[in-house]
Structure formats: C-alpha cells, structure tokens
XYZ file of C-alpha atoms in Angstrom:
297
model
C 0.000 0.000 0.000
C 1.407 3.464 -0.291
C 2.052 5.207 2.254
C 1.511 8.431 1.246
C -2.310 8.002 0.245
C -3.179 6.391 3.466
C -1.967 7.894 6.346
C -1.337 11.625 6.849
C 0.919 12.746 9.622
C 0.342 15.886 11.794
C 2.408 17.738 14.223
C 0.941 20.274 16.843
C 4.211 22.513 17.255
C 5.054 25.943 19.111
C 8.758 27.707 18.447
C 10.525 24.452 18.283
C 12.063 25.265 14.471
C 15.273 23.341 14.881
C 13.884 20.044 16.150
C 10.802 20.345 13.899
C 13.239 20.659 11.181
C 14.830 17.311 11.770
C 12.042 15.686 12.466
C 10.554 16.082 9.386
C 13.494 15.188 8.176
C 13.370 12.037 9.616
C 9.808 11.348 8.417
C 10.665 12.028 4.872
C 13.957 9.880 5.277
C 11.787 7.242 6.910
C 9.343 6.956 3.736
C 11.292 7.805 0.855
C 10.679 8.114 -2.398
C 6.938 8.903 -1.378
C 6.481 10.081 2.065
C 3.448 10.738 4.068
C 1.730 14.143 3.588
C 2.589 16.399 6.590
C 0.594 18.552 8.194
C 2.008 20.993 10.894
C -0.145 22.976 12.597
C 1.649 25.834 14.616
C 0.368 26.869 17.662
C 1.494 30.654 17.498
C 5.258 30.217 17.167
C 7.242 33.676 16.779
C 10.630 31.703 15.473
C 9.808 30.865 12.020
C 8.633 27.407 12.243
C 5.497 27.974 9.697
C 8.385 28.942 7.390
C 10.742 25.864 8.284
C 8.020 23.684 7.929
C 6.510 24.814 4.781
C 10.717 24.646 3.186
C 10.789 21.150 4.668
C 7.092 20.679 2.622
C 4.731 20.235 4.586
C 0.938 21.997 4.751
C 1.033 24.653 7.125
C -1.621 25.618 9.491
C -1.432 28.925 11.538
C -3.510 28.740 14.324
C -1.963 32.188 15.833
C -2.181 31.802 19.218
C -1.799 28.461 21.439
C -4.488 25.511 21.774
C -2.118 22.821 23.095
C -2.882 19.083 22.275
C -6.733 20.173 20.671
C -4.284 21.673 17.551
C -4.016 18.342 16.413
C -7.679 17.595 15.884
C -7.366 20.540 13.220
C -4.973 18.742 11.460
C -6.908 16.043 11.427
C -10.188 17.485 9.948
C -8.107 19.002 7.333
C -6.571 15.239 6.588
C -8.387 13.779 3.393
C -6.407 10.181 4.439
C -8.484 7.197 6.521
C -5.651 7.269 8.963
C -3.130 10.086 10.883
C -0.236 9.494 12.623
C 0.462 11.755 15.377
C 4.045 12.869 15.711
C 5.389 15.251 18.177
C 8.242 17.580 16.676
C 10.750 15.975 18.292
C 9.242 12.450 17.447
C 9.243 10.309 13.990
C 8.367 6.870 12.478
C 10.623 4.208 11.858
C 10.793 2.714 8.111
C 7.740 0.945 7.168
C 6.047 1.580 10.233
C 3.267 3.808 8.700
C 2.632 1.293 6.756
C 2.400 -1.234 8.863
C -0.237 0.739 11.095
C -2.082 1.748 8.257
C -2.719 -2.570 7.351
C -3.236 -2.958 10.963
C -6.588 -0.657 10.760
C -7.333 -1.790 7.463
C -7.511 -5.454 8.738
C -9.355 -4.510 11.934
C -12.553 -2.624 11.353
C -13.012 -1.778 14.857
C -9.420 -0.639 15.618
C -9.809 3.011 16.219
C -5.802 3.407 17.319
C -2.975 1.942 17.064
C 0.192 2.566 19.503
C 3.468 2.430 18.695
C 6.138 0.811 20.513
C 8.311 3.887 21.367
C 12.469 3.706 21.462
C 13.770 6.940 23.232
C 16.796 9.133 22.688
C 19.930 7.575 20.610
C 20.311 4.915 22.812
C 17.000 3.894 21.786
C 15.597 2.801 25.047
C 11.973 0.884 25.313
C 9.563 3.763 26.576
C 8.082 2.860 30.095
C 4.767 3.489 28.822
C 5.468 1.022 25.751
C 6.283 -1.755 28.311
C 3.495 -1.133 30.433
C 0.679 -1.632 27.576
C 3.026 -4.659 26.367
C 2.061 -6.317 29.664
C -1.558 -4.871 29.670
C -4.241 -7.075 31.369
C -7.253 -6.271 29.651
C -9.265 -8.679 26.880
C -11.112 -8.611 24.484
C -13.333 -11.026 22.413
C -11.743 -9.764 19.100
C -8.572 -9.999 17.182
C -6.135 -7.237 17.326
C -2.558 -6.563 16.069
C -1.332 -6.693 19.692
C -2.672 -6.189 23.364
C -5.292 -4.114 23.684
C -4.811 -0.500 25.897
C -6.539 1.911 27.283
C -4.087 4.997 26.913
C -1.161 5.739 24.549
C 1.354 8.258 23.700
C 0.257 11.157 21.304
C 3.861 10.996 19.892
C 3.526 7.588 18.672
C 0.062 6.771 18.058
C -1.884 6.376 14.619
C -5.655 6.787 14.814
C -8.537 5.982 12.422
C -9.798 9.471 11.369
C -13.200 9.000 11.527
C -13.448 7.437 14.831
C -10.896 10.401 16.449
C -13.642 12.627 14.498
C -17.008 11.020 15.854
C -15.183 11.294 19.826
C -14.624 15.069 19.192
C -10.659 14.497 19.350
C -8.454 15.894 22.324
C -10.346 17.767 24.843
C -10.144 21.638 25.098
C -9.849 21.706 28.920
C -6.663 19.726 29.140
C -4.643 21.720 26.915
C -1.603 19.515 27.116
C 0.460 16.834 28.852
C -1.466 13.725 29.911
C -4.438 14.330 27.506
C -4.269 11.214 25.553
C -5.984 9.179 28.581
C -9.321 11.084 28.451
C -9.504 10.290 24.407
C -8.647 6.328 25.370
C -11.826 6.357 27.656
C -14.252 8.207 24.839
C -12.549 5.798 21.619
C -13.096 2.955 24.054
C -16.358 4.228 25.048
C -18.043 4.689 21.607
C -17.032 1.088 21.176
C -13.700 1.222 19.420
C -10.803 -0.759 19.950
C -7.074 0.568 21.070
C -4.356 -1.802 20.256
C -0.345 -1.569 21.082
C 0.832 -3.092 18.178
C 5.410 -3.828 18.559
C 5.508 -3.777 14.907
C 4.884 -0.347 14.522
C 7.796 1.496 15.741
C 8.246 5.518 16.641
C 11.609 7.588 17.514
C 10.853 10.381 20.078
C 13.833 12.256 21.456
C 12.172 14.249 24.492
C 13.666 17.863 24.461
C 12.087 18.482 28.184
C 14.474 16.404 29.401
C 16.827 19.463 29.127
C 14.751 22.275 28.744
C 13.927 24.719 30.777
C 14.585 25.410 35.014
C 12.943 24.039 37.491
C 9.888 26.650 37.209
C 9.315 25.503 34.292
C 9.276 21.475 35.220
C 7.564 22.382 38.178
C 4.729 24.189 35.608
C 4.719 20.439 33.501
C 4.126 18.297 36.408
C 1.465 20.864 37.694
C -0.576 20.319 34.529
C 0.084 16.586 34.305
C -1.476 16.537 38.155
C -4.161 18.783 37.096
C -4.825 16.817 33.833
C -5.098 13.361 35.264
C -7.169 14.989 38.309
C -9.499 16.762 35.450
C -10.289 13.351 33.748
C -11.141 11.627 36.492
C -13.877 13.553 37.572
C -14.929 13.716 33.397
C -15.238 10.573 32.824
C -14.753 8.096 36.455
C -17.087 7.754 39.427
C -17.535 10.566 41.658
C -16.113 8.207 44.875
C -12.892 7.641 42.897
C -12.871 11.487 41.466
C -13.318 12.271 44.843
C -10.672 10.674 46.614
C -8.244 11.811 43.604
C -9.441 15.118 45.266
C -8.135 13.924 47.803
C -4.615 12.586 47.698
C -3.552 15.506 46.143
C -5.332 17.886 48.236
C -3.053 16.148 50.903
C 0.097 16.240 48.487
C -0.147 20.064 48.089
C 0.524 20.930 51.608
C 4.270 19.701 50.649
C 4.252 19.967 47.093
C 3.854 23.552 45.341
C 2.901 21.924 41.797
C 0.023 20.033 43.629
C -1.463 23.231 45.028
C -1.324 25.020 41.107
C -2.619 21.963 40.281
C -5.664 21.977 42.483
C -6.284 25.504 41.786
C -6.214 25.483 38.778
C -8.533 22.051 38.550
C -10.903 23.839 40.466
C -10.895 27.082 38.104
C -12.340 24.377 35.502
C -15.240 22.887 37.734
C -18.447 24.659 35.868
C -16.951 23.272 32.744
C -16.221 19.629 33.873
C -19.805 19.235 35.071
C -21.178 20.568 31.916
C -19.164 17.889 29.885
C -19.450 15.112 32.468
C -20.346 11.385 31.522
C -19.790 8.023 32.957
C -18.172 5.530 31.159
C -20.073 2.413 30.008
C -19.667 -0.248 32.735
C -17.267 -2.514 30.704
C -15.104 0.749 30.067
C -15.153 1.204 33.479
C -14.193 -2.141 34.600
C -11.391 -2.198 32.638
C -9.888 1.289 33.739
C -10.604 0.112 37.089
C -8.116 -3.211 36.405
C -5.681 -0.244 35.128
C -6.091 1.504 38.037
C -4.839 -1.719 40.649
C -1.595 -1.961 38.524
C 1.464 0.381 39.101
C 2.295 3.020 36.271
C 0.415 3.664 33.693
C -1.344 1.486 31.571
C-alpha cells in the first residue's frame, strides 16, 4: 500500500524550528521516495517554524495563538487520508512503520488506534509506557494486532480518522500533557478498539528532558497533576474522582505543583460538570483493572 495516500501525519508545534526541522526530516527519510503528507499545525510560534516547515514541505496551518494538544484535531479534519499518525516535533516513524499501522486498521474494522512501541533518545531505550501496555491485562473477544490498551502516547500513536472525528478528538480543557488518557476512555467508550501493536515502531527524542529550570518542570508536572485529576472527575465515578481530590489535596501541603494543580482544577469545575459522563460499565471495569496496577497502563 502506499504510504503516502493512506496515512497523513500531523504535528501540533510551538517555536521548536530546529527540532521540527529534523524531524521532518526524519519522516521524509523514513518513507522515501513517497512520504506521508505532513501537516504541521503551529500553535502561534514567533521563530519561524510555519516557514521551516513549509521549506521542509509540509501543509502549514497557523492557528496564531496556542491551543495545546486540541491543535491536532485541526490537522486532522483538514486530513483527506483514513488514517493520521500523530508525531510530536521531536518524534518520527521508523521505516515501514506507517505502513504497517495503516494494514493494521485496514484489517481490523473496529481498531480506532494503534500505539506504537516507542524507542527513546539515541540509545533507543523501550519507553516505560510502551512496556506497560506490552504487559496490559485487559481482553477482548476480538482480534487485534497486539494487546489491547486503554491509553497511549500522542507521539507515537496512529488513529482511524473518523473514529478520532465522531469522539470530538483531544479535549479543550486539558490543553496539554497527559491528555491522551481522556480520548482512550471516549474511543473505548463509543465502542472502538485501542491496540499496542510492537511492529509499529516511533523515535521520540524528548527535548524536556533538558529544557527549561525548574519553574518551568515544576509548571509540567502541575498540569500533568491537574490533567489526570481533570479526567477523572470527566469521565470516572464521583467516589474515585473524589478521593483523587483527595490525595492531592493532601500532596499540596508539601508539594507547590500540587497546590497550582488543584487551583487550577478547580478554576475548571463549571466546565467539567457541563461535559461530564460516565463511562459504560465494561469501560469502566477495565480502567478500574488499570487503576490496581502500578504506572500507567
């Protein structure tokens, strides 16, 4: 199958030029002689990445100002492919692996997502998060490239465009970091299928790793609290919401990220009701046999 008329790849990006630029690199490299249309959309950079990325040619989308992970899902709408890989800009696709994905939904019907296994830095190390869904617990009665998740990494994942469509994509409320879980409950909710398939394979170098001071850390894990928090009381029981609530209502006496966190989760509250829903019961159960096992899942 070719590639390049199957599976569209989209970057949400903000003043990251120089790793953008080798990361499309990479995907281009990775694909050759017909890679994937690219689509970056740019989330209000002031460094010239719409005019890196357009050089390196790929579509350009100037958003103008900053909508986080949601970006994406305006990549996606302006996708005319079945499938879109997500990429982050400092992440890429092996050889063959869009390919790969791409026969993975093709042969699976109900497969809304398929999840890379992830190899980090030059050293190429197995991504925690990869190993945890390699050792996932759940089942289900249908055959799938691989075991079958409830979460993912945005900068490895390839979804089916129409069902990231039908769930409304990433939610506006969590911005970024930690988002992908909430869109693993609603895919797995509207009774689609989320698969970590080994064959596919996905290159992120992190740049947080050594960016910024410890402010700015401080800020990430913050909105990762606030995030997970945020979803919780979206989508999980109110008991469990609640004693979420909780533990890090406890945490932020110590812990100056927790308190931000709480804040700001509490700053969202009108808006969380308004968009609450329970998850089906069998959706439930299984994020519940996620929740008993250590990291995530």
């Amino acid at each position: 199958m070719a590639v390049d008329q199957d599976v569209t790849v989209v970057i949400a990006t903000r003043n990251r030029r120089e790793r953008l630029a080798a990361t499309l690199a990479h995907l281009r490299a990775a694909d050759a002689p017909t890679p994937p249309r690219v689509v970056v959309v740019d989330n209000g950079s002031h460094d010239g990445t719409p005019a890196t990325a357009r050089a390196a040619g790929a579509d350009v989308i100037e958003l103008g100002r900053n909508l986080g992970a949601p970006a994406r899902t305006i990549g996606v709408a302006a996708a005319t492919t079945p499938h879109v890989a997500f990429c982050d800009d400092d992440s890429w696709y092996a050889p063959g692996a869009l390919a790969t994905a791409a026969a993975h939904l093709h042969v699976h019907p109900h497969l809304a997502l398929v999840a890379a296994r992830i190899l980090v830095g030059p050293e190429e190390r197995l991504d925690p998060l990869s190993a945890e869904m390699a050792a996932s617990p759940l089942r289900v009665p249908r055959p799938l490239p691989g075991p079958p998740v409830l979460g993912f990494a945005a900068c490895g994942a390839v979804v089916r465009r129409e069902a990231y469509l039908q769930v409304g994509g990433f939610s506006p409320l969590l911005f970024f970091l930690g988002e992908e879980r909430l869109l693993a409950y609603d895919l797995a909710a509207a009774g689609w299928d989320l698969a970590y398939a080994p064959d596919v394979v996905a290159h992120h170098h992190p740049a947080f790793a050594a960016d910024g001071d410890d402010r700015a850390r401080r800020a990430r894990r913050a909105q990762v609290y606030r995030n997970d928090l945020l979803s919780d009381w979206l989508r999980r029981p109110v008991r469990r919401a609640s004693r979420a609530t909780l533990r890090l209502a406890r945490q932020a006496r110590h812990d100056p990220a927790a308190r931000t966190a709480l804040a700001d989760a509490a700053r969202c509250a009108p808006a969380v009701l308004r968009r609450r829903r329970r998850l089906p019961p069998g959706v439930e159960r299984a994020a519940r046999l996620l929740d008993a096992r250590p990291g995530p899942g």
